[in-house]
mmCIF file of C-alpha atoms in Angstrom:
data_model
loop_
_atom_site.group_PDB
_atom_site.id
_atom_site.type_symbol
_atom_site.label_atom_id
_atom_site.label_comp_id
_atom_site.label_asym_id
_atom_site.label_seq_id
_atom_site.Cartn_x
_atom_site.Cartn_y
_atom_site.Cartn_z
ATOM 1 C CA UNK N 1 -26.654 -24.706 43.876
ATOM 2 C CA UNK N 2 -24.018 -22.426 41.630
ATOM 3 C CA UNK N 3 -26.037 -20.211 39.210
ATOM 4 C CA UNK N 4 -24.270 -20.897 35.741
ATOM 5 C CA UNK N 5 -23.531 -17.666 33.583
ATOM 6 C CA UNK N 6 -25.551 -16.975 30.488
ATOM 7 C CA UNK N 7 -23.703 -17.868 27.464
ATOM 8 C CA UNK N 8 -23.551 -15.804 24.907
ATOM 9 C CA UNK N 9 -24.318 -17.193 21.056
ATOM 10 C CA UNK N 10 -21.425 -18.174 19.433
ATOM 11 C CA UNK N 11 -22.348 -16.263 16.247
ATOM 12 C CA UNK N 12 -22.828 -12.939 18.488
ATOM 13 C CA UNK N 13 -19.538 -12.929 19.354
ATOM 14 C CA UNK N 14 -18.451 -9.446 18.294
ATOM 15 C CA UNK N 15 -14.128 -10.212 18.223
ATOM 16 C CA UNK N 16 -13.533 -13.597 16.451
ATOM 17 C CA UNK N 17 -10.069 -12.324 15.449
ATOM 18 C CA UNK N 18 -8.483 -12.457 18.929
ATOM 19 C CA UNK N 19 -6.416 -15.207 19.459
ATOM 20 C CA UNK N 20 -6.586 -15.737 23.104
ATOM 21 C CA UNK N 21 -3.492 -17.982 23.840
ATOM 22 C CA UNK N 22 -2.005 -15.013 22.069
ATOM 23 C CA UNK N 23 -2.759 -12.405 25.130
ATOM 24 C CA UNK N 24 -0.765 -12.478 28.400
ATOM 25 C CA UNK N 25 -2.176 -12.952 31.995
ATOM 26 C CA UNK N 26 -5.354 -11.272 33.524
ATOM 27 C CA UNK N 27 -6.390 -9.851 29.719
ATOM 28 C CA UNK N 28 -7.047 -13.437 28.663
ATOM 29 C CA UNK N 29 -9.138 -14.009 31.543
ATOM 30 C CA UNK N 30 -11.409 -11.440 31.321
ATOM 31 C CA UNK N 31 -11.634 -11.960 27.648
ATOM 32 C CA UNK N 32 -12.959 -15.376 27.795
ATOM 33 C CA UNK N 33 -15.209 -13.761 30.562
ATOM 34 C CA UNK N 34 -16.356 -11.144 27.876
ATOM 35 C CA UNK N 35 -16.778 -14.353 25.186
ATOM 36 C CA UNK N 36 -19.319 -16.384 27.800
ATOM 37 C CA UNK N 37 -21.007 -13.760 29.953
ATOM 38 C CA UNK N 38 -23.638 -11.073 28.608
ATOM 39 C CA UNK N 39 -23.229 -9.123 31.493
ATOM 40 C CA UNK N 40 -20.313 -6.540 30.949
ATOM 41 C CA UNK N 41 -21.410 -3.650 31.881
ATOM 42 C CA UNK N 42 -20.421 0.273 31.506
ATOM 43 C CA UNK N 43 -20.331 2.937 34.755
ATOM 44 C CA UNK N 44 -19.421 6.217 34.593
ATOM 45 C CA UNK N 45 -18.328 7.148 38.007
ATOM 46 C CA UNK N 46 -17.418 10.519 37.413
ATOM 47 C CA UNK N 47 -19.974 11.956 35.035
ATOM 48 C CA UNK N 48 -17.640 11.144 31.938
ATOM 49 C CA UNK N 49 -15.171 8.526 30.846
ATOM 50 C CA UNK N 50 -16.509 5.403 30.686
ATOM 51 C CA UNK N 51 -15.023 1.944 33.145
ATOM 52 C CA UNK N 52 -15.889 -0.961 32.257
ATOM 53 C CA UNK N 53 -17.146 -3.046 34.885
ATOM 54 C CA UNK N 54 -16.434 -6.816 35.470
ATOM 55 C CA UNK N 55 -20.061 -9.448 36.101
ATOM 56 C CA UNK N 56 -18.280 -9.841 39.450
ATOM 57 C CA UNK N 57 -18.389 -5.979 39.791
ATOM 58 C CA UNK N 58 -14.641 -5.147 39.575
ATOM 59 C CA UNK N 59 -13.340 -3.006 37.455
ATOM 60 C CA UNK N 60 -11.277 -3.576 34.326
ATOM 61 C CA UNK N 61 -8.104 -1.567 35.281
ATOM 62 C CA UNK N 62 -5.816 -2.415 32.115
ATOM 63 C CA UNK N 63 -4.771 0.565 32.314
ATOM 64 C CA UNK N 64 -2.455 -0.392 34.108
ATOM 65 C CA UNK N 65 -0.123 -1.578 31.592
ATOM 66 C CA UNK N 66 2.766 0.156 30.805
ATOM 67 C CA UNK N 67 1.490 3.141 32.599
ATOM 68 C CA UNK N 68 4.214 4.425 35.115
ATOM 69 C CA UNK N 69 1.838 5.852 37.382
ATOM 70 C CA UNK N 70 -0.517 3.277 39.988
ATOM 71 C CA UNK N 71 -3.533 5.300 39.682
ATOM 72 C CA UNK N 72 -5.281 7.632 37.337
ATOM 73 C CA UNK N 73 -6.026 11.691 37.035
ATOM 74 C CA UNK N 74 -8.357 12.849 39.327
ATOM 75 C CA UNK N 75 -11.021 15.163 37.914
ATOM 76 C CA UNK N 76 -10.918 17.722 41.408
ATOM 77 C CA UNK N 77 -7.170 17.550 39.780
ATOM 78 C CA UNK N 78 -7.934 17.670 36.106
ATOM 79 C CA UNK N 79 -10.837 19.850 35.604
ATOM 80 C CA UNK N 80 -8.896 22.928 36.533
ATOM 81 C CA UNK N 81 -5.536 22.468 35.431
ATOM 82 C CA UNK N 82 -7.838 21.520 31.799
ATOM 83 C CA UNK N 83 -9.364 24.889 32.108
ATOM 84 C CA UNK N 84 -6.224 26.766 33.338
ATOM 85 C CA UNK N 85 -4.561 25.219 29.861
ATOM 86 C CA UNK N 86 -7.197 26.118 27.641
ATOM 87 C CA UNK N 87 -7.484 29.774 28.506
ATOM 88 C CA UNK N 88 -3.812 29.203 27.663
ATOM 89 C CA UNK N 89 -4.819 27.839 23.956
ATOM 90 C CA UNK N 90 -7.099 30.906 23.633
ATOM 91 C CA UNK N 91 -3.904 33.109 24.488
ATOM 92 C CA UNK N 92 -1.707 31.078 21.571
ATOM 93 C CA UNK N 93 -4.917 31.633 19.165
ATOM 94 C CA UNK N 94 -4.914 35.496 19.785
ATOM 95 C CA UNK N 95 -1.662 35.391 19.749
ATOM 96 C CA UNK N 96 -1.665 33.215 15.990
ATOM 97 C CA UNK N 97 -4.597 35.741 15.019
ATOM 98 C CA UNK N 98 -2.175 38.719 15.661
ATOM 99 C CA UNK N 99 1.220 37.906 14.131
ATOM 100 C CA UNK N 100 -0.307 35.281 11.224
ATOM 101 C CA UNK N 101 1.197 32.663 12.255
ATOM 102 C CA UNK N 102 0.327 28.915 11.113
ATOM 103 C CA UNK N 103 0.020 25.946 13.423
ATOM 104 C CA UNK N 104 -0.669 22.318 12.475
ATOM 105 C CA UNK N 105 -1.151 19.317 15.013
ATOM 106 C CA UNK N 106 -1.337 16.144 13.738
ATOM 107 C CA UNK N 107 -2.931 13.151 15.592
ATOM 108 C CA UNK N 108 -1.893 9.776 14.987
ATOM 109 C CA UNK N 109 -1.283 6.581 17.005
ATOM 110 C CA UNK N 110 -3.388 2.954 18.178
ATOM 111 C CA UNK N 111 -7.022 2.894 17.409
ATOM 112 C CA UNK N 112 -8.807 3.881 20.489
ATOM 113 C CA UNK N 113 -6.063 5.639 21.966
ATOM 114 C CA UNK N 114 -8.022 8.971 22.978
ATOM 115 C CA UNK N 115 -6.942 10.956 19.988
ATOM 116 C CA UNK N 116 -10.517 11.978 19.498
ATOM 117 C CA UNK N 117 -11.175 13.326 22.893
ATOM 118 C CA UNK N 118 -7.889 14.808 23.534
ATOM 119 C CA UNK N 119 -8.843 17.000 20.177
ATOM 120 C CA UNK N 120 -12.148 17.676 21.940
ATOM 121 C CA UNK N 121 -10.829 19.196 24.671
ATOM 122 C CA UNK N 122 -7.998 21.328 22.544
ATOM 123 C CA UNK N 123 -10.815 22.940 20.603
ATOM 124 C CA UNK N 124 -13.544 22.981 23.469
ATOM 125 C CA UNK N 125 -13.327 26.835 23.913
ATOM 126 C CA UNK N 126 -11.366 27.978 21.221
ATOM 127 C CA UNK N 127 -13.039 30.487 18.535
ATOM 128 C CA UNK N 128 -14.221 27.789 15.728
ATOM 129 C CA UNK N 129 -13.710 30.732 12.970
ATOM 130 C CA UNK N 130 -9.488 30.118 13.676
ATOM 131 C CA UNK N 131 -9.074 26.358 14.119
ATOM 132 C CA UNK N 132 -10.070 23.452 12.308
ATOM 133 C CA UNK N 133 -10.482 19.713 12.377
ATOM 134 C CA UNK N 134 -9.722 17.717 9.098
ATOM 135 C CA UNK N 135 -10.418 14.153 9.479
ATOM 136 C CA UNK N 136 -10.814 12.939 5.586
ATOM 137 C CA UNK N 137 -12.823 10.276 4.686
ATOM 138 C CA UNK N 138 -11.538 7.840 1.946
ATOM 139 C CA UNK N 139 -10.398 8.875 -0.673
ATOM 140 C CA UNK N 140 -12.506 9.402 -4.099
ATOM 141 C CA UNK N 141 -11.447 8.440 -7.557
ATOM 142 C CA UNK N 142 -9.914 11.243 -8.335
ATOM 143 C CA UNK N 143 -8.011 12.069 -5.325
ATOM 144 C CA UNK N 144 -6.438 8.324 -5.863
ATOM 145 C CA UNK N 145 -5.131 9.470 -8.819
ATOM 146 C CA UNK N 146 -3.569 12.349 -7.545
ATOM 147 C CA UNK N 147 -0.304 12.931 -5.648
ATOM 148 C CA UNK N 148 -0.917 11.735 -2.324
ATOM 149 C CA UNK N 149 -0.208 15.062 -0.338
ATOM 150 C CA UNK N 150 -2.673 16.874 -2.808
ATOM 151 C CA UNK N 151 -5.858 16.634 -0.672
ATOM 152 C CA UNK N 152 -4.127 17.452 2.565
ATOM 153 C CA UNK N 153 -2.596 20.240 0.807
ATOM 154 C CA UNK N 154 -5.779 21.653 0.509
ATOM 155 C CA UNK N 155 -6.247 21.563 4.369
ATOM 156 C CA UNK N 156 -2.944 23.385 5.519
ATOM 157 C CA UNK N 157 -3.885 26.347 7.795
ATOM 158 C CA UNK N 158 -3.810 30.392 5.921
ATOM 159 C CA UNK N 159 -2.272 33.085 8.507
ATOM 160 C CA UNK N 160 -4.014 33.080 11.902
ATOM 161 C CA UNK N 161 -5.022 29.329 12.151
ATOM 162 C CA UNK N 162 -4.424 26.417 14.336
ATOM 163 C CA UNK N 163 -5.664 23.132 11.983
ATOM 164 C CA UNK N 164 -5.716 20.211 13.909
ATOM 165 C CA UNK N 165 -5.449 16.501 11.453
ATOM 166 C CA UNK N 166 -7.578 13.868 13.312
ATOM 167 C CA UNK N 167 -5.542 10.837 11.344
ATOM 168 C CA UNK N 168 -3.666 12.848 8.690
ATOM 169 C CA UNK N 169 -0.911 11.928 5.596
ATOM 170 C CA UNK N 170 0.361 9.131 7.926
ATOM 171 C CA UNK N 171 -2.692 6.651 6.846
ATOM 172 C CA UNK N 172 -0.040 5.974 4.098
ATOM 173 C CA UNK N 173 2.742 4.907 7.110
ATOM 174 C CA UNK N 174 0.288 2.393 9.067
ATOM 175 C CA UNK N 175 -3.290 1.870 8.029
ATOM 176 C CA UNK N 176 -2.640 1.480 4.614
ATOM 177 C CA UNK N 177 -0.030 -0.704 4.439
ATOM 178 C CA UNK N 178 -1.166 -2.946 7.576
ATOM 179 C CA UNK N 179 -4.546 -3.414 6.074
ATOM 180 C CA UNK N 180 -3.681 -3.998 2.538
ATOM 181 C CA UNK N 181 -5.156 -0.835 0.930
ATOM 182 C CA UNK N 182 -1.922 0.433 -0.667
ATOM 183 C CA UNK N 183 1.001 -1.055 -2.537
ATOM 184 C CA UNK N 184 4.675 -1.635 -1.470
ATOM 185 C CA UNK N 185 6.100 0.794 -3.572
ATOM 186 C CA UNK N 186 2.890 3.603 -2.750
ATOM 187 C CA UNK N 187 4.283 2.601 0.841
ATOM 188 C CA UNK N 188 8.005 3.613 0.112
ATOM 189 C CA UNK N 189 7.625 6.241 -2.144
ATOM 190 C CA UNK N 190 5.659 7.693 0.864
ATOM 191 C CA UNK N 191 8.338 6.776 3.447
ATOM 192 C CA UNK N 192 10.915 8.576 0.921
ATOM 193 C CA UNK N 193 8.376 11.850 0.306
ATOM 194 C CA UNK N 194 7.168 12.272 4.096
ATOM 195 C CA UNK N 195 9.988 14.382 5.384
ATOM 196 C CA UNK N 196 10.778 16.370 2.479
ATOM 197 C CA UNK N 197 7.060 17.354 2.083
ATOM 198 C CA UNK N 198 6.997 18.391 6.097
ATOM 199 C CA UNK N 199 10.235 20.323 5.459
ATOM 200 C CA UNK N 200 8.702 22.430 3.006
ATOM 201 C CA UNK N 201 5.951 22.862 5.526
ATOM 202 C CA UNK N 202 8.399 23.884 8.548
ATOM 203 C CA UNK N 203 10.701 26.224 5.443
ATOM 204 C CA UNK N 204 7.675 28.148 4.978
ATOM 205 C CA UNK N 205 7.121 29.111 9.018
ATOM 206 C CA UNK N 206 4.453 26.691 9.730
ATOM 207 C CA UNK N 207 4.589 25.087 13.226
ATOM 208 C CA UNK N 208 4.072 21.486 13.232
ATOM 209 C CA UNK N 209 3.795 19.146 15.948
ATOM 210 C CA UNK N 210 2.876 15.295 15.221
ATOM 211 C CA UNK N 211 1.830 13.371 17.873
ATOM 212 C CA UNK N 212 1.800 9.744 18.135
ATOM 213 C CA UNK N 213 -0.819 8.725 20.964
ATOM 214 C CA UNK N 214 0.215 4.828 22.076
ATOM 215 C CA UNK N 215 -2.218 2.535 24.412
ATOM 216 C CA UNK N 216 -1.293 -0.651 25.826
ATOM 217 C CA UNK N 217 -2.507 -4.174 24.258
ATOM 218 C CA UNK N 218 -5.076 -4.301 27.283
ATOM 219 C CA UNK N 219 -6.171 -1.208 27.434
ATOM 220 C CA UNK N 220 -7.197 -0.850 23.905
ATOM 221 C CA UNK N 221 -9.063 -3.853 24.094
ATOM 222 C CA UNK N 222 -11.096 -3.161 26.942
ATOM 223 C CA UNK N 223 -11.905 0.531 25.282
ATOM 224 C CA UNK N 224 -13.273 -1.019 21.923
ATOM 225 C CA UNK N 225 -15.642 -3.881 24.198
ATOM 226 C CA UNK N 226 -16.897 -0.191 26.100
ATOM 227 C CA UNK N 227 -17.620 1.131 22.622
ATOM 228 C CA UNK N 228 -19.589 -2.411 22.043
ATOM 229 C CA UNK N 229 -21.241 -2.568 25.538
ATOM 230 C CA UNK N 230 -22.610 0.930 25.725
ATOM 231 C CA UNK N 231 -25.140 2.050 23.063
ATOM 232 C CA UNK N 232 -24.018 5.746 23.280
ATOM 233 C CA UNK N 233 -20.671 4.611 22.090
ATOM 234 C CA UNK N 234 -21.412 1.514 19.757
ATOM 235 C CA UNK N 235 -21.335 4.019 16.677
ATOM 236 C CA UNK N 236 -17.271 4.354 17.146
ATOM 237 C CA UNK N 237 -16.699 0.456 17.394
ATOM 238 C CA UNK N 238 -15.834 -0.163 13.189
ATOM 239 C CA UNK N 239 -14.767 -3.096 11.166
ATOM 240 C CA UNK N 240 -11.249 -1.790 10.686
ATOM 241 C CA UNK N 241 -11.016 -1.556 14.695
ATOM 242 C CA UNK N 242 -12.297 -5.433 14.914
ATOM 243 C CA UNK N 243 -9.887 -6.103 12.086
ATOM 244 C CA UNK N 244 -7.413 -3.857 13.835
ATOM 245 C CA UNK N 245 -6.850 -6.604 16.954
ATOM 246 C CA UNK N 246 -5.467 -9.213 15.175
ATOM 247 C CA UNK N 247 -2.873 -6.866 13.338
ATOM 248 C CA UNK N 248 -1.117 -5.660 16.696
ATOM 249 C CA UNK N 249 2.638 -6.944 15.485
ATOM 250 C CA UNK N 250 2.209 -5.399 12.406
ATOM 251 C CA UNK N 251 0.734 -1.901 13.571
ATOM 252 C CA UNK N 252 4.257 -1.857 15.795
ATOM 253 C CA UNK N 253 6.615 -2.367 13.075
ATOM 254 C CA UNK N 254 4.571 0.032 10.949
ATOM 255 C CA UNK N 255 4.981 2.571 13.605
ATOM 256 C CA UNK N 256 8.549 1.702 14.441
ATOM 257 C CA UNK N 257 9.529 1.877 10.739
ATOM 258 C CA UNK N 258 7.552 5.479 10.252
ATOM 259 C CA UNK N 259 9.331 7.106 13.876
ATOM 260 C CA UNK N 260 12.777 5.704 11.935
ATOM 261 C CA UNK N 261 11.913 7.239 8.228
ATOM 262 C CA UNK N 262 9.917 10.759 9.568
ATOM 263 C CA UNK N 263 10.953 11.368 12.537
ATOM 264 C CA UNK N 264 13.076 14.594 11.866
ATOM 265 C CA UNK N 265 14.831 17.812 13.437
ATOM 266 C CA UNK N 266 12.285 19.587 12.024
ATOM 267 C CA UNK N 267 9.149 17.812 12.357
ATOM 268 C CA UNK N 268 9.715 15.424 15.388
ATOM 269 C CA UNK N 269 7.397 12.775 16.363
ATOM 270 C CA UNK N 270 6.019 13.127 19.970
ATOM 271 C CA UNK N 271 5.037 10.084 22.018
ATOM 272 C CA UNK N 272 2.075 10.226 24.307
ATOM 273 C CA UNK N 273 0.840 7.693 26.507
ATOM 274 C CA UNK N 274 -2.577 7.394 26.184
ATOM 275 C CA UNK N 275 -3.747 4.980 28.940
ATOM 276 C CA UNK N 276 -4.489 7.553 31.230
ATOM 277 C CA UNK N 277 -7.033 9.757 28.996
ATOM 278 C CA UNK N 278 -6.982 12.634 31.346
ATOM 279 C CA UNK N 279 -3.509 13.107 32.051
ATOM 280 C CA UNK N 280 -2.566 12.465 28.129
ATOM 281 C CA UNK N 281 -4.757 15.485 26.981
ATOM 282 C CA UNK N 282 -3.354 17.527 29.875
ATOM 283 C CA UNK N 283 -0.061 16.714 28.758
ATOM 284 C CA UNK N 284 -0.461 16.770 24.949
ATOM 285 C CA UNK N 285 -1.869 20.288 25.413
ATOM 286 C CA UNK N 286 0.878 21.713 27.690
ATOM 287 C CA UNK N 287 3.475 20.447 25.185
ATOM 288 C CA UNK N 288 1.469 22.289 22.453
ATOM 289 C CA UNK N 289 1.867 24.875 24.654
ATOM 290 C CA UNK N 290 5.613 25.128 25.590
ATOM 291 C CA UNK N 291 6.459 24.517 21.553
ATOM 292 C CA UNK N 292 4.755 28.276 20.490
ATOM 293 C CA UNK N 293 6.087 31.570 21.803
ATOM 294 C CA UNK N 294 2.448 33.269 22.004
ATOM 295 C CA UNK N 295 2.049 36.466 24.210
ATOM 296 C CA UNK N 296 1.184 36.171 27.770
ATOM 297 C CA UNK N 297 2.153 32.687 28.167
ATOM 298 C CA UNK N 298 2.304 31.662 32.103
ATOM 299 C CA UNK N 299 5.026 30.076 32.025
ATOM 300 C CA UNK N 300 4.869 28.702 35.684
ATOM 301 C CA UNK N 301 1.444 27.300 34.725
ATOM 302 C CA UNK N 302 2.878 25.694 31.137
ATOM 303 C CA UNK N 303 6.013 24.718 32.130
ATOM 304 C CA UNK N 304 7.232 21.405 30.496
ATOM 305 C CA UNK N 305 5.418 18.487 29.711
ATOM 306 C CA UNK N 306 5.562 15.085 32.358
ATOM 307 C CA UNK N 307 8.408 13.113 30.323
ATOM 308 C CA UNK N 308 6.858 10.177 31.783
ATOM 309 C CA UNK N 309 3.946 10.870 29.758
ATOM 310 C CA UNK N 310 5.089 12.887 26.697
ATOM 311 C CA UNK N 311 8.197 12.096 25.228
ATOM 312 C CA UNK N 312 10.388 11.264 21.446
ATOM 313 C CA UNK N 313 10.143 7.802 20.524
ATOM 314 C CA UNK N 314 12.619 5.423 20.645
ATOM 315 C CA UNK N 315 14.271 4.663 17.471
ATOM 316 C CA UNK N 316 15.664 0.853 17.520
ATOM 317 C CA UNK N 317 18.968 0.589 15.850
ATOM 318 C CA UNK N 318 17.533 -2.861 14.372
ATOM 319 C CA UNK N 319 14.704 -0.940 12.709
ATOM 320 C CA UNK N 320 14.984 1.439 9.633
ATOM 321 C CA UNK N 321 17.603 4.426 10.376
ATOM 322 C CA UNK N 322 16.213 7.877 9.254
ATOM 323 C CA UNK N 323 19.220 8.212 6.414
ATOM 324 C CA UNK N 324 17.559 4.343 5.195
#
């Protein structure tokens, strides 16, 4: 006789915003799976990064989509190019320590798209008395009254230092307007002060590099139902990443819009695909990499970054046009 599947409670269902006729091919399946088994479960094959595992015991390999390469990193691959790359960061922070130089990375893109972990593994060795992370929390009463760039003002690197923005003055570009927490005009006037405020930043010799970390559809999905399955990682699963699935349209024409309005000669957006974790912080860091002209670079080892994995975004001549 066929064993039926546990259901799950209706009112434990952790993602009643998905529309499911909404999501093409095998991610609606295993969705509905998800919404009438219990028993999802989480491996971690390696030691690290998470998979989530299927109750049939496949794994969830959404990763696949849009990624242009049919399988993933390898850690006897990545865990010494990582290492090779980050006594290349220690070089650039001498190197910043030495001449004064400023250097700002900004990390934006899809919830759950590895920004975190790719910052993680910039700062893993670095000397924590030269680089900083600034992720804000909302904003207080005060600093709502204040001109928007104020607070992040505040944060901008002094001579020596590498500041890193986990989320940073682009809230106002796609979280705020997608989820209702600013107005149209807040939204425009932002649109209209983005570029001049980063040109001031560039005019006065700071290095900037913005990076826009994209995941596919699939791929995010099955990330935030690893955050729910595994206790370790429940803490990272919010409201505003729930609320965040049923807003994929919108995040995309918020992003497409922002590329078109601030993307600039000199502060360029830079694309990195993010379904591969591994190979987008290997790539995100050797583009940080070939951007500075620290001392002692190897170049052999830096070289350029995969274009299939780093790259400018495409502006759409439907969308906004940077003069717009």
């Amino acid at each position: 006789m066929h064993e039926e599947h546990p259901r799950l409670d209706p009112r434990e269902v952790r993602y009643p915003l998905v529309d499911l006729e909404t999501i093409d091919g095998h991610l609606s399946d295993w969705v509905r799976e998800y919404r009438t088994h219990a028993d999802l479960r989480v491996e971690y094959p390696d030691g690290y990064d998470p998979i989530l595992i299927r109750p049939d015991g496949r794994e969830v390999d959404t990763w696949r989509q849009d990624y242009p390469y049919d399988s993933l990193l390898r850690r006897i691959e990545y865990d010494p190019t990582k290492r090779a790359l980050q006594i290349e960061l220690l070089k650039l922070q001498t190197w910043a320590k030495n001449t004064g130089a400023r250097l700002v990375v900004v990390f934006e893109g899809r919830d759950a798209a590895g920004k975190g972990s790719t910052i993680k593994r910039f700062i893993q060795h670095l000397n924590p008395r030269g680089v900083r992370v600034v992720a804000l929390n909302n904003p207080n009463r005060q600093e709502r009254t204040a001109w928007y760039f104020q607070r992040y003002v505040a944060h901008l690197p002094s001579a020596g230092e590498i500041v890193l923005f986990d989320r940073s003055w682009y809230n106002r570009a796609t979280v705020e307007p997608v989820m209702g927490y600013c107005s149209t005009a807040e939204y425009e006037l932002f649109l209209k002060q983005a570029p001049m405020f980063e040109h001031m930043i560039a005019d006065d010799g700071v290095i900037l590099v913005k990076f826009w970390f994209s995941v596919s559809r699939a791929e995010q999905l099955t990330r935030f139902v690893i955050r729910d399955v595994d206790p370790v990682r429940r803490w990272k699963l919010s409201q505003h990443d729930l609320a965040s699935l049923d807003r994929w349209d919108a995040y995309t024409m918020a992003k497409e819009a922002m590329f078109a309005a601030t993307h600039r000669d000199w502060a360029p957006w830079t694309v990195v695909n993010g379904n591969g974790k591994r190979l987008a912080r290997i790539e995100a860091m050797r583009f940080v990499l070939s951007q500075v002209p620290y001392e002692g670079k190897n170049d052999d080892l830096v070289g350029r970054a995969d274009p299939l994995i780093v790259g400018p975004p495409f502006l759409a001549r439907s969308r906004i046009s940077p003069d717009e």
